[in-house]
Tab-separated table of C-alpha atoms and ligand atoms in Angstrom:
chain	number	residue	atom	x	y	z
A	1	UNK	CA	-5.894	8.589	18.516
A	2	UNK	CA	-5.638	8.271	14.551
A	3	UNK	CA	-3.217	5.791	13.397
A	4	UNK	CA	-2.130	6.156	9.830
A	5	UNK	CA	-0.972	3.237	7.749
A	6	UNK	CA	2.222	5.198	6.849
A	7	UNK	CA	4.136	8.259	7.926
A	8	UNK	CA	7.267	9.366	6.367
A	9	UNK	CA	9.750	10.533	8.821
A	10	UNK	CA	12.802	12.757	9.195
A	11	UNK	CA	16.172	10.449	10.931
A	12	UNK	CA	18.264	13.314	11.479
A	13	UNK	CA	20.424	15.060	8.650
A	14	UNK	CA	17.523	15.304	6.084
A	15	UNK	CA	16.950	18.784	5.941
A	16	UNK	CA	20.663	20.074	6.436
A	17	UNK	CA	21.706	17.774	3.793
A	18	UNK	CA	19.518	19.390	1.689
A	19	UNK	CA	20.382	23.007	2.366
A	20	UNK	CA	24.063	21.544	1.747
A	21	UNK	CA	23.113	20.223	-1.983
A	22	UNK	CA	21.617	23.273	-2.763
A	23	UNK	CA	23.962	25.385	-1.383
A	24	UNK	CA	26.697	23.381	-3.113
A	25	UNK	CA	25.849	24.834	-6.586
A	26	UNK	CA	24.998	21.657	-8.241
A	27	UNK	CA	21.393	19.830	-7.692
A	28	UNK	CA	21.025	18.147	-11.160
A	29	UNK	CA	22.035	14.217	-10.794
A	30	UNK	CA	25.200	12.439	-9.960
A	31	UNK	CA	26.363	15.296	-7.664
A	32	UNK	CA	28.052	14.927	-3.851
A	33	UNK	CA	24.933	13.049	-2.264
A	34	UNK	CA	24.456	10.710	-5.218
A	35	UNK	CA	28.168	9.468	-4.775
A	36	UNK	CA	27.828	9.206	-1.462
A	37	UNK	CA	24.824	7.148	-1.640
A	38	UNK	CA	26.857	4.827	-4.281
A	39	UNK	CA	29.448	4.521	-1.823
A	40	UNK	CA	27.683	3.556	0.587
A	41	UNK	CA	25.798	1.002	-1.081
A	42	UNK	CA	28.673	-0.850	-2.921
A	43	UNK	CA	30.547	-0.767	0.295
A	44	UNK	CA	27.996	-1.753	2.752
A	45	UNK	CA	26.368	-4.439	0.463
A	46	UNK	CA	29.038	-5.259	-1.827
A	47	UNK	CA	26.744	-4.533	-4.897
A	48	UNK	CA	29.651	-4.364	-7.709
A	49	UNK	CA	27.968	-1.108	-9.060
A	50	UNK	CA	25.020	1.118	-7.689
A	51	UNK	CA	23.613	3.968	-9.326
A	52	UNK	CA	20.813	5.829	-8.097
A	53	UNK	CA	17.395	6.164	-10.192
A	54	UNK	CA	14.173	8.035	-9.859
A	55	UNK	CA	12.234	4.976	-8.720
A	56	UNK	CA	12.396	1.540	-8.769
A	57	UNK	CA	10.245	1.541	-11.818
A	58	UNK	CA	13.053	3.303	-13.320
A	59	UNK	CA	15.748	0.663	-12.356
A	60	UNK	CA	13.222	-2.251	-13.714
A	61	UNK	CA	12.664	-0.447	-17.103
A	62	UNK	CA	16.495	0.089	-17.275
A	63	UNK	CA	16.908	-3.852	-16.683
A	64	UNK	CA	14.538	-4.399	-19.406
A	65	UNK	CA	16.853	-2.288	-21.690
A	66	UNK	CA	19.922	-3.841	-20.650
A	67	UNK	CA	19.213	-7.602	-21.251
A	68	UNK	CA	17.705	-6.690	-24.450
A	69	UNK	CA	14.274	-7.336	-23.980
A	70	UNK	CA	12.577	-7.754	-27.528
A	71	UNK	CA	8.766	-8.498	-28.962
A	72	UNK	CA	8.345	-12.708	-28.089
A	73	UNK	CA	10.710	-12.645	-25.552
A	74	UNK	CA	8.946	-14.472	-22.594
A	75	UNK	CA	9.614	-13.322	-19.239
A	76	UNK	CA	8.635	-15.330	-16.062
A	77	UNK	CA	7.758	-13.080	-12.802
A	78	UNK	CA	5.095	-13.310	-9.717
A	79	UNK	CA	1.281	-12.703	-10.456
A	80	UNK	CA	1.170	-11.427	-6.823
A	81	UNK	CA	3.258	-8.200	-7.068
A	82	UNK	CA	3.227	-4.709	-7.864
A	83	UNK	CA	2.514	-3.273	-11.420
A	84	UNK	CA	5.885	-1.754	-12.229
A	85	UNK	CA	7.769	-5.942	-12.159
A	86	UNK	CA	5.607	-6.484	-15.165
A	87	UNK	CA	4.843	-2.859	-17.226
A	88	UNK	CA	8.744	-2.607	-17.140
A	89	UNK	CA	9.092	-5.739	-19.589
A	90	UNK	CA	5.803	-5.602	-21.524
A	91	UNK	CA	6.883	-1.719	-22.554
A	92	UNK	CA	10.060	-3.336	-24.234
A	93	UNK	CA	7.598	-6.383	-26.065
A	94	UNK	CA	7.785	-9.176	-23.447
A	95	UNK	CA	5.149	-11.730	-22.884
A	96	UNK	CA	4.754	-12.010	-19.287
A	97	UNK	CA	4.294	-15.857	-17.660
A	98	UNK	CA	3.117	-15.575	-14.472
A	99	UNK	CA	3.817	-17.916	-11.641
A	100	UNK	CA	1.579	-18.624	-8.469
A	101	UNK	CA	3.048	-17.621	-5.290
A	102	UNK	CA	4.107	-20.165	-2.126
A	103	UNK	CA	1.528	-21.777	-0.073
A	104	UNK	CA	3.295	-20.597	3.185
A	105	UNK	CA	4.298	-16.898	1.632
A	106	UNK	CA	3.038	-14.764	-0.630
A	107	UNK	CA	6.509	-14.781	-2.427
A	108	UNK	CA	6.611	-16.927	-6.062
A	109	UNK	CA	6.595	-20.334	-5.834
A	110	UNK	CA	10.373	-21.170	-6.793
A	111	UNK	CA	9.018	-25.179	-7.274
A	112	UNK	CA	6.734	-24.068	-10.317
A	113	UNK	CA	9.002	-21.789	-12.269
A	114	UNK	CA	10.919	-24.762	-14.388
A	115	UNK	CA	7.636	-25.914	-15.709
A	116	UNK	CA	6.825	-22.184	-17.229
A	117	UNK	CA	10.096	-21.822	-19.008
A	118	UNK	CA	10.050	-22.461	-22.997
A	119	UNK	CA	13.076	-21.414	-25.334
A	120	UNK	CA	11.395	-17.867	-25.537
A	121	UNK	CA	12.269	-17.183	-22.142
A	122	UNK	CA	14.820	-14.618	-21.345
A	123	UNK	CA	14.575	-13.760	-17.779
A	124	UNK	CA	13.127	-14.646	-14.118
A	125	UNK	CA	12.019	-11.366	-12.453
A	126	UNK	CA	11.622	-12.563	-8.461
A	127	UNK	CA	10.256	-10.210	-6.181
A	128	UNK	CA	11.259	-10.472	-2.677
A	129	UNK	CA	8.051	-10.149	-0.931
A	130	UNK	CA	8.158	-8.040	2.633
A	131	UNK	CA	11.612	-8.059	2.172
A	132	UNK	CA	11.849	-11.775	2.431
A	133	UNK	CA	14.255	-13.436	0.321
A	134	UNK	CA	13.110	-16.083	-2.307
A	135	UNK	CA	15.078	-19.520	-2.561
A	136	UNK	CA	17.768	-17.892	-4.730
A	137	UNK	CA	19.964	-21.122	-5.081
A	138	UNK	CA	17.177	-22.835	-6.700
A	139	UNK	CA	16.349	-19.614	-9.064
A	140	UNK	CA	20.012	-19.184	-9.929
A	141	UNK	CA	20.568	-23.009	-10.942
A	142	UNK	CA	17.640	-22.339	-13.012
A	143	UNK	CA	19.302	-19.295	-14.876
A	144	UNK	CA	22.745	-21.233	-15.069
A	145	UNK	CA	20.531	-24.280	-16.752
A	146	UNK	CA	18.280	-22.315	-19.352
A	147	UNK	CA	20.735	-19.394	-19.740
A	148	UNK	CA	18.355	-17.129	-18.461
A	149	UNK	CA	19.000	-13.515	-16.739
A	150	UNK	CA	17.782	-12.770	-13.114
A	151	UNK	CA	16.611	-9.800	-12.406
A	152	UNK	CA	15.828	-9.261	-8.774
A	153	UNK	CA	12.992	-6.816	-7.815
A	154	UNK	CA	14.657	-5.857	-4.255
A	155	UNK	CA	12.148	-2.808	-3.710
A	156	UNK	CA	11.469	-3.943	-0.593
A	157	UNK	CA	14.544	-5.567	0.379
A	158	UNK	CA	16.997	-3.000	1.717
A	159	UNK	CA	19.223	-4.493	4.471
A	160	UNK	CA	18.023	-7.897	3.942
A	161	UNK	CA	19.623	-11.224	3.296
A	162	UNK	CA	19.603	-14.306	1.706
A	163	UNK	CA	22.378	-17.138	3.454
A	164	UNK	CA	24.349	-14.045	4.663
A	165	UNK	CA	23.993	-12.280	0.937
A	166	UNK	CA	22.578	-9.078	0.611
A	167	UNK	CA	19.244	-8.910	-1.130
A	168	UNK	CA	20.368	-7.349	-4.543
A	169	UNK	CA	23.323	-8.771	-4.921
A	170	UNK	CA	22.527	-11.884	-6.151
A	171	UNK	CA	20.867	-11.687	-9.636
A	172	UNK	CA	22.357	-10.119	-12.461
A	173	UNK	CA	20.794	-7.020	-11.962
A	174	UNK	CA	18.510	-5.715	-9.229
A	175	UNK	CA	16.104	-2.853	-8.486
A	176	UNK	CA	15.445	-1.055	-5.322
A	177	UNK	CA	12.762	1.274	-4.013
A	178	UNK	CA	12.727	4.342	-1.512
A	179	UNK	CA	9.204	5.482	-1.994
A	180	UNK	CA	7.807	6.998	1.142
A	181	UNK	CA	6.221	3.779	2.267
A	182	UNK	CA	9.641	1.566	2.558
A	183	UNK	CA	12.167	1.118	5.071
A	184	UNK	CA	14.393	3.653	3.865
A	185	UNK	CA	12.934	6.824	1.891
A	186	UNK	CA	13.592	10.009	-0.005
A	187	UNK	CA	9.742	10.326	-1.345
A	188	UNK	CA	10.218	8.935	-4.750
A	189	UNK	CA	13.689	7.325	-5.385
A	190	UNK	CA	15.310	3.906	-6.531
A	191	UNK	CA	18.240	1.963	-7.467
A	192	UNK	CA	19.745	-0.106	-9.876
A	193	UNK	CA	22.148	-2.599	-8.793
A	194	UNK	CA	24.699	-3.998	-11.362
A	195	UNK	CA	25.949	-7.457	-10.215
A	196	UNK	CA	27.182	-8.687	-13.902
A	197	UNK	CA	30.272	-7.110	-14.794
A	198	UNK	CA	29.183	-6.762	-18.496
A	199	UNK	CA	26.047	-4.380	-17.655
A	200	UNK	CA	28.373	-1.780	-15.752
A	201	UNK	CA	29.173	0.606	-18.705
A	202	UNK	CA	26.232	0.099	-20.671
A	203	UNK	CA	23.844	0.899	-17.614
A	204	UNK	CA	25.434	4.417	-17.217
A	205	UNK	CA	24.661	5.328	-20.680
A	206	UNK	CA	21.040	3.854	-20.519
A	207	UNK	CA	20.717	6.103	-17.456
A	208	UNK	CA	22.075	9.308	-19.196
A	209	UNK	CA	19.651	9.111	-22.051
A	210	UNK	CA	21.733	6.898	-24.484
A	211	UNK	CA	24.840	9.136	-23.775
A	212	UNK	CA	28.180	8.602	-22.770
A	213	UNK	CA	28.020	11.796	-20.490
A	214	UNK	CA	29.246	9.394	-17.462
A	215	UNK	CA	32.357	8.754	-19.256
A	216	UNK	CA	32.613	12.854	-20.052
A	217	UNK	CA	32.586	13.595	-16.342
A	218	UNK	CA	34.769	11.354	-15.313
A	219	UNK	CA	37.505	12.617	-18.207
A	220	UNK	CA	37.683	9.440	-19.910
A	221	UNK	CA	36.438	10.994	-23.329
A	222	UNK	CA	36.639	14.766	-24.634
A	223	UNK	CA	33.037	14.981	-25.552
A	224	UNK	CA	30.132	13.080	-24.977
A	225	UNK	CA	28.009	11.268	-27.615
A	226	UNK	CA	24.665	9.745	-28.325
A	227	UNK	CA	25.507	5.851	-28.229
A	228	UNK	CA	22.772	4.097	-27.483
A	229	UNK	CA	19.066	3.689	-26.321
A	230	UNK	CA	18.510	5.275	-22.875
A	231	UNK	CA	16.280	7.630	-21.241
A	232	UNK	CA	16.594	10.171	-18.051
A	233	UNK	CA	16.772	7.804	-15.210
A	234	UNK	CA	18.859	9.852	-12.616
A	235	UNK	CA	17.551	11.757	-9.672
A	236	UNK	CA	18.540	15.277	-8.498
A	237	UNK	CA	20.825	15.241	-5.634
A	238	UNK	CA	18.132	16.887	-3.555
A	239	UNK	CA	16.742	13.529	-3.495
A	240	UNK	CA	20.497	12.058	-2.726
A	241	UNK	CA	20.650	14.377	-0.176
A	242	UNK	CA	17.459	13.008	1.614
A	243	UNK	CA	18.592	9.853	0.968
A	244	UNK	CA	21.741	9.800	2.485
A	245	UNK	CA	20.520	11.257	5.648
A	246	UNK	CA	18.400	7.925	6.074
A	247	UNK	CA	21.166	5.892	5.231
A	248	UNK	CA	23.313	7.481	7.553
A	249	UNK	CA	20.685	6.131	10.261
A	250	UNK	CA	20.008	2.701	8.743
A	251	UNK	CA	20.871	0.674	11.819
A	252	UNK	CA	18.484	3.021	13.963
A	253	UNK	CA	15.360	3.164	11.270
A	254	UNK	CA	15.561	-0.455	11.246
A	255	UNK	CA	15.926	-1.575	14.611
A	256	UNK	CA	12.592	0.567	15.278
A	257	UNK	CA	10.978	-1.242	12.341
A	258	UNK	CA	12.108	-4.765	13.726
A	259	UNK	CA	10.814	-3.899	17.474
A	260	UNK	CA	7.449	-2.803	15.746
A	261	UNK	CA	7.416	-6.120	13.542
A	262	UNK	CA	8.266	-8.232	16.291
A	263	UNK	CA	5.896	-6.700	19.086
A	264	UNK	CA	2.943	-7.322	16.380
A	265	UNK	CA	4.154	-10.943	16.252
A	266	UNK	CA	4.246	-11.653	19.797
A	267	UNK	CA	0.907	-9.954	20.254
A	268	UNK	CA	-0.697	-11.580	17.146
A	269	UNK	CA	0.641	-15.350	17.174
A	270	UNK	CA	-2.455	-16.461	19.268
A	271	UNK	CA	-4.177	-15.833	15.845
A	272	UNK	CA	-2.073	-18.139	14.372
A	273	UNK	CA	-5.150	-20.913	13.378
A	274	UNK	CA	-7.395	-18.302	12.617
A	275	UNK	CA	-5.320	-16.124	9.751
A	276	UNK	CA	-1.839	-16.856	8.063
A	277	UNK	CA	1.003	-14.757	9.736
A	278	UNK	CA	4.292	-13.869	7.937
A	279	UNK	CA	7.020	-16.694	7.916
A	280	UNK	CA	10.778	-15.712	7.601
A	281	UNK	CA	12.267	-19.509	5.891
A	282	UNK	CA	15.413	-20.442	7.837
A	283	UNK	CA	17.648	-19.038	4.516
A	284	UNK	CA	16.120	-15.347	4.681
A	285	UNK	CA	16.583	-12.378	7.359
A	286	UNK	CA	13.649	-10.028	8.411
A	287	UNK	CA	13.909	-6.511	7.589
A	288	UNK	CA	10.767	-5.559	8.978
A	289	UNK	CA	9.414	-3.955	5.644
A	290	UNK	CA	5.927	-4.978	6.700
A	291	UNK	CA	3.516	-7.082	9.101
A	292	UNK	CA	0.500	-8.648	7.294
A	293	UNK	CA	-1.825	-11.199	7.974
A	294	UNK	CA	-3.795	-13.196	5.826
A	295	UNK	CA	-7.744	-13.325	6.507
A	296	UNK	CA	-9.707	-16.535	5.111
A	297	UNK	CA	-11.463	-14.539	2.354
A	298	UNK	CA	-12.444	-11.117	0.833
A	299	UNK	CA	-15.193	-10.867	3.295
A	300	UNK	CA	-13.626	-11.255	6.215
A	301	UNK	CA	-10.751	-8.851	5.178
A	302	UNK	CA	-13.388	-6.066	4.316
A	303	UNK	CA	-14.987	-6.466	7.960
A	304	UNK	CA	-11.918	-6.200	9.502
A	305	UNK	CA	-10.561	-2.949	7.628
A	306	UNK	CA	-13.829	-1.663	8.250
A	307	UNK	CA	-13.961	-2.485	12.371
A	308	UNK	CA	-10.236	-1.069	12.285
A	309	UNK	CA	-11.284	1.967	10.558
A	310	UNK	CA	-14.009	2.678	13.002
A	311	UNK	CA	-11.117	2.834	15.519
A	312	UNK	CA	-9.340	5.103	13.798
A	313	UNK	CA	-6.617	2.791	12.582
A	314	UNK	CA	-5.682	2.287	8.779
A	315	UNK	CA	-4.721	-0.478	7.201
A	316	UNK	CA	-4.260	-1.740	3.634
A	317	UNK	CA	-4.304	-4.273	1.009
A	318	UNK	CA	-2.664	-4.622	-2.136
A	319	UNK	CA	-1.807	-6.049	-5.656
A	320	UNK	CA	-4.599	-7.588	-7.518
A	321	UNK	CA	-3.333	-10.200	-9.001
A	322	UNK	CA	-1.984	-9.143	-12.486
A	323	UNK	CA	-2.611	-11.996	-14.172
A	324	UNK	CA	-6.700	-11.159	-13.918
A	325	UNK	CA	-5.840	-7.288	-14.351
A	326	UNK	CA	-7.824	-5.652	-16.822
A	327	UNK	CA	-4.708	-4.801	-18.904
A	328	UNK	CA	-3.637	-8.603	-18.909
A	329	UNK	CA	-6.062	-11.120	-18.323
A	330	UNK	CA	-7.002	-11.900	-22.249
A	331	UNK	CA	-3.207	-12.331	-22.795
A	332	UNK	CA	-2.583	-14.303	-19.802
A	333	UNK	CA	-5.993	-16.569	-20.365
A	334	UNK	CA	-7.070	-18.971	-17.941
A	335	UNK	CA	-4.196	-20.973	-16.363
A	336	UNK	CA	-5.380	-20.236	-12.661
A	337	UNK	CA	-3.076	-19.065	-10.077
A	338	UNK	CA	-5.097	-19.798	-6.728
A	339	UNK	CA	-2.368	-18.674	-4.244
A	340	UNK	CA	-1.957	-15.293	-5.858
A	341	UNK	CA	-5.714	-14.602	-5.925
A	342	UNK	CA	-5.825	-15.706	-2.010
A	343	UNK	CA	-3.332	-13.315	-1.147
A	344	UNK	CA	-4.879	-10.435	-3.583
A	345	UNK	CA	-8.249	-11.008	-1.064
A	346	UNK	CA	-7.112	-11.777	2.219
A	347	UNK	CA	-3.961	-10.088	2.935
A	348	UNK	CA	-4.094	-6.694	4.774
A	349	UNK	CA	-1.028	-4.662	5.778
A	350	UNK	CA	-0.892	-2.828	9.323
A	351	UNK	CA	0.223	0.679	10.044
A	352	UNK	CA	4.569	0.080	10.272
A	353	UNK	CA	6.518	3.053	10.136
A	354	UNK	CA	9.329	4.563	12.288
A	355	UNK	CA	7.444	7.011	14.493
A	356	UNK	CA	4.932	4.341	15.409
A	357	UNK	CA	5.098	3.672	18.850
A	358	UNK	CA	4.965	0.414	20.712
A	359	UNK	CA	1.692	1.180	22.591
A	360	UNK	CA	0.276	1.956	19.132
A	361	UNK	CA	1.324	-1.134	18.172
A	362	UNK	CA	-0.172	-3.214	21.275
A	363	UNK	CA	-3.593	-0.967	20.522
A	364	UNK	CA	-3.727	-2.173	17.022
A	365	UNK	CA	-2.821	-5.837	18.060
A	366	UNK	CA	-5.880	-5.738	20.598
A	367	UNK	CA	-8.241	-4.400	18.246
A	368	UNK	CA	-7.381	-6.878	15.923
A	369	UNK	CA	-7.840	-9.800	18.663
A	370	UNK	CA	-10.958	-8.139	19.883
A	371	UNK	CA	-12.345	-8.318	16.122
A	372	UNK	CA	-11.413	-12.072	15.989
A	373	UNK	CA	-12.941	-12.654	19.482
A	374	UNK	CA	-9.681	-14.089	20.794
B	1	PLP	C1	7.367	0.013	-4.273
B	1	PLP	C2	7.745	-1.579	-5.597
B	1	PLP	C3	8.250	-0.984	-6.727
B	1	PLP	C4	7.628	0.133	-7.339
B	1	PLP	O1	8.575	1.356	-6.723
B	1	PLP	P1	8.963	2.930	-7.053
B	1	PLP	O2	9.870	3.525	-6.542
B	1	PLP	O3	7.289	3.545	-6.507
B	1	PLP	O4	8.681	2.670	-8.525
B	1	PLP	C5	8.041	-2.016	-7.561
B	1	PLP	N1	8.002	-3.356	-7.044
B	1	PLP	C6	7.450	-3.841	-5.943
B	1	PLP	C7	7.511	-4.931	-5.155
B	1	PLP	C8	7.474	-2.558	-4.781
B	1	PLP	O5	7.298	-3.192	-3.588
């Protein structure tokens, strides 16, 4: 039996809605299903405005444009994150200031951020790693005190909460991903959420190639013009059709993922002194985006990956610390970020997808226990 790391799945009406989108005669952006998705997100999670994009990467690029990132601005973000969190701001000329991770969790250490703020700092980009919230009260207080923008990279954070507030509803702007490895998927796909009113109108313009076409379609202007910079960030309605079917089954998908996550935790908690296991702080909820364990070093992790591979179980690691990346290490300099490197070398993600059977979760766990001779 082969257990892949991830498997995209159909939850219900995906194919039927794609057909419906095609038959409706409009499959470009902002069609019927895109509108349904926007409404779903705004109603269910209280985002002031939701705009589907073709990826989370795009949503982050839009955020960088909206907050007017310019040459010389500094942006604080974790080093242990996906490259898109960083690239979006570098594209606008920002200098990246990397923060280290927490000891108990790969997320950015909130306590370290203030020491990185300078006169040039324009924004903090927080990443809710594994869908577990950063301590947003601390972050929002820093924003207020130093007059900064907060962007939440909530790529992994759908249906997760910080003190009862949905992730993606707290910062000025936030991004989500519906890539096939996330909880709710559309193959590729993403969303920008706008919580600060000042960005509402301009976000539509940036998303529509710098034009006021959205206003035109609503009949608010009689022709549309080029009014700002922008690009093409809106997805086809075929993508939105697939996504809407997933959203209809959000609860079902989440319940299954949580069951898988809890089974892993139950089976593997005996390893708590051998490897680092996920922790969910009191202020956060668990959306079961990811189950990981952190080995003591890269040799142990490689040995575990190979051991599981021989049993046909596919596990993956990710995120080579960005401050050590070939592209950025010279600009970063030699300020050390030991915890980011620790997760980079030790963290291993276990299979977690909707169709994974509980028996399989137990089999994976059993193999891991046998590797550690527990
Ligand atoms: C997946 C992911 C992204 C990128 O999402 P795409 O939709 O593939 O662009 C960005 N940031 C984080 C933290 C992610 O996990």
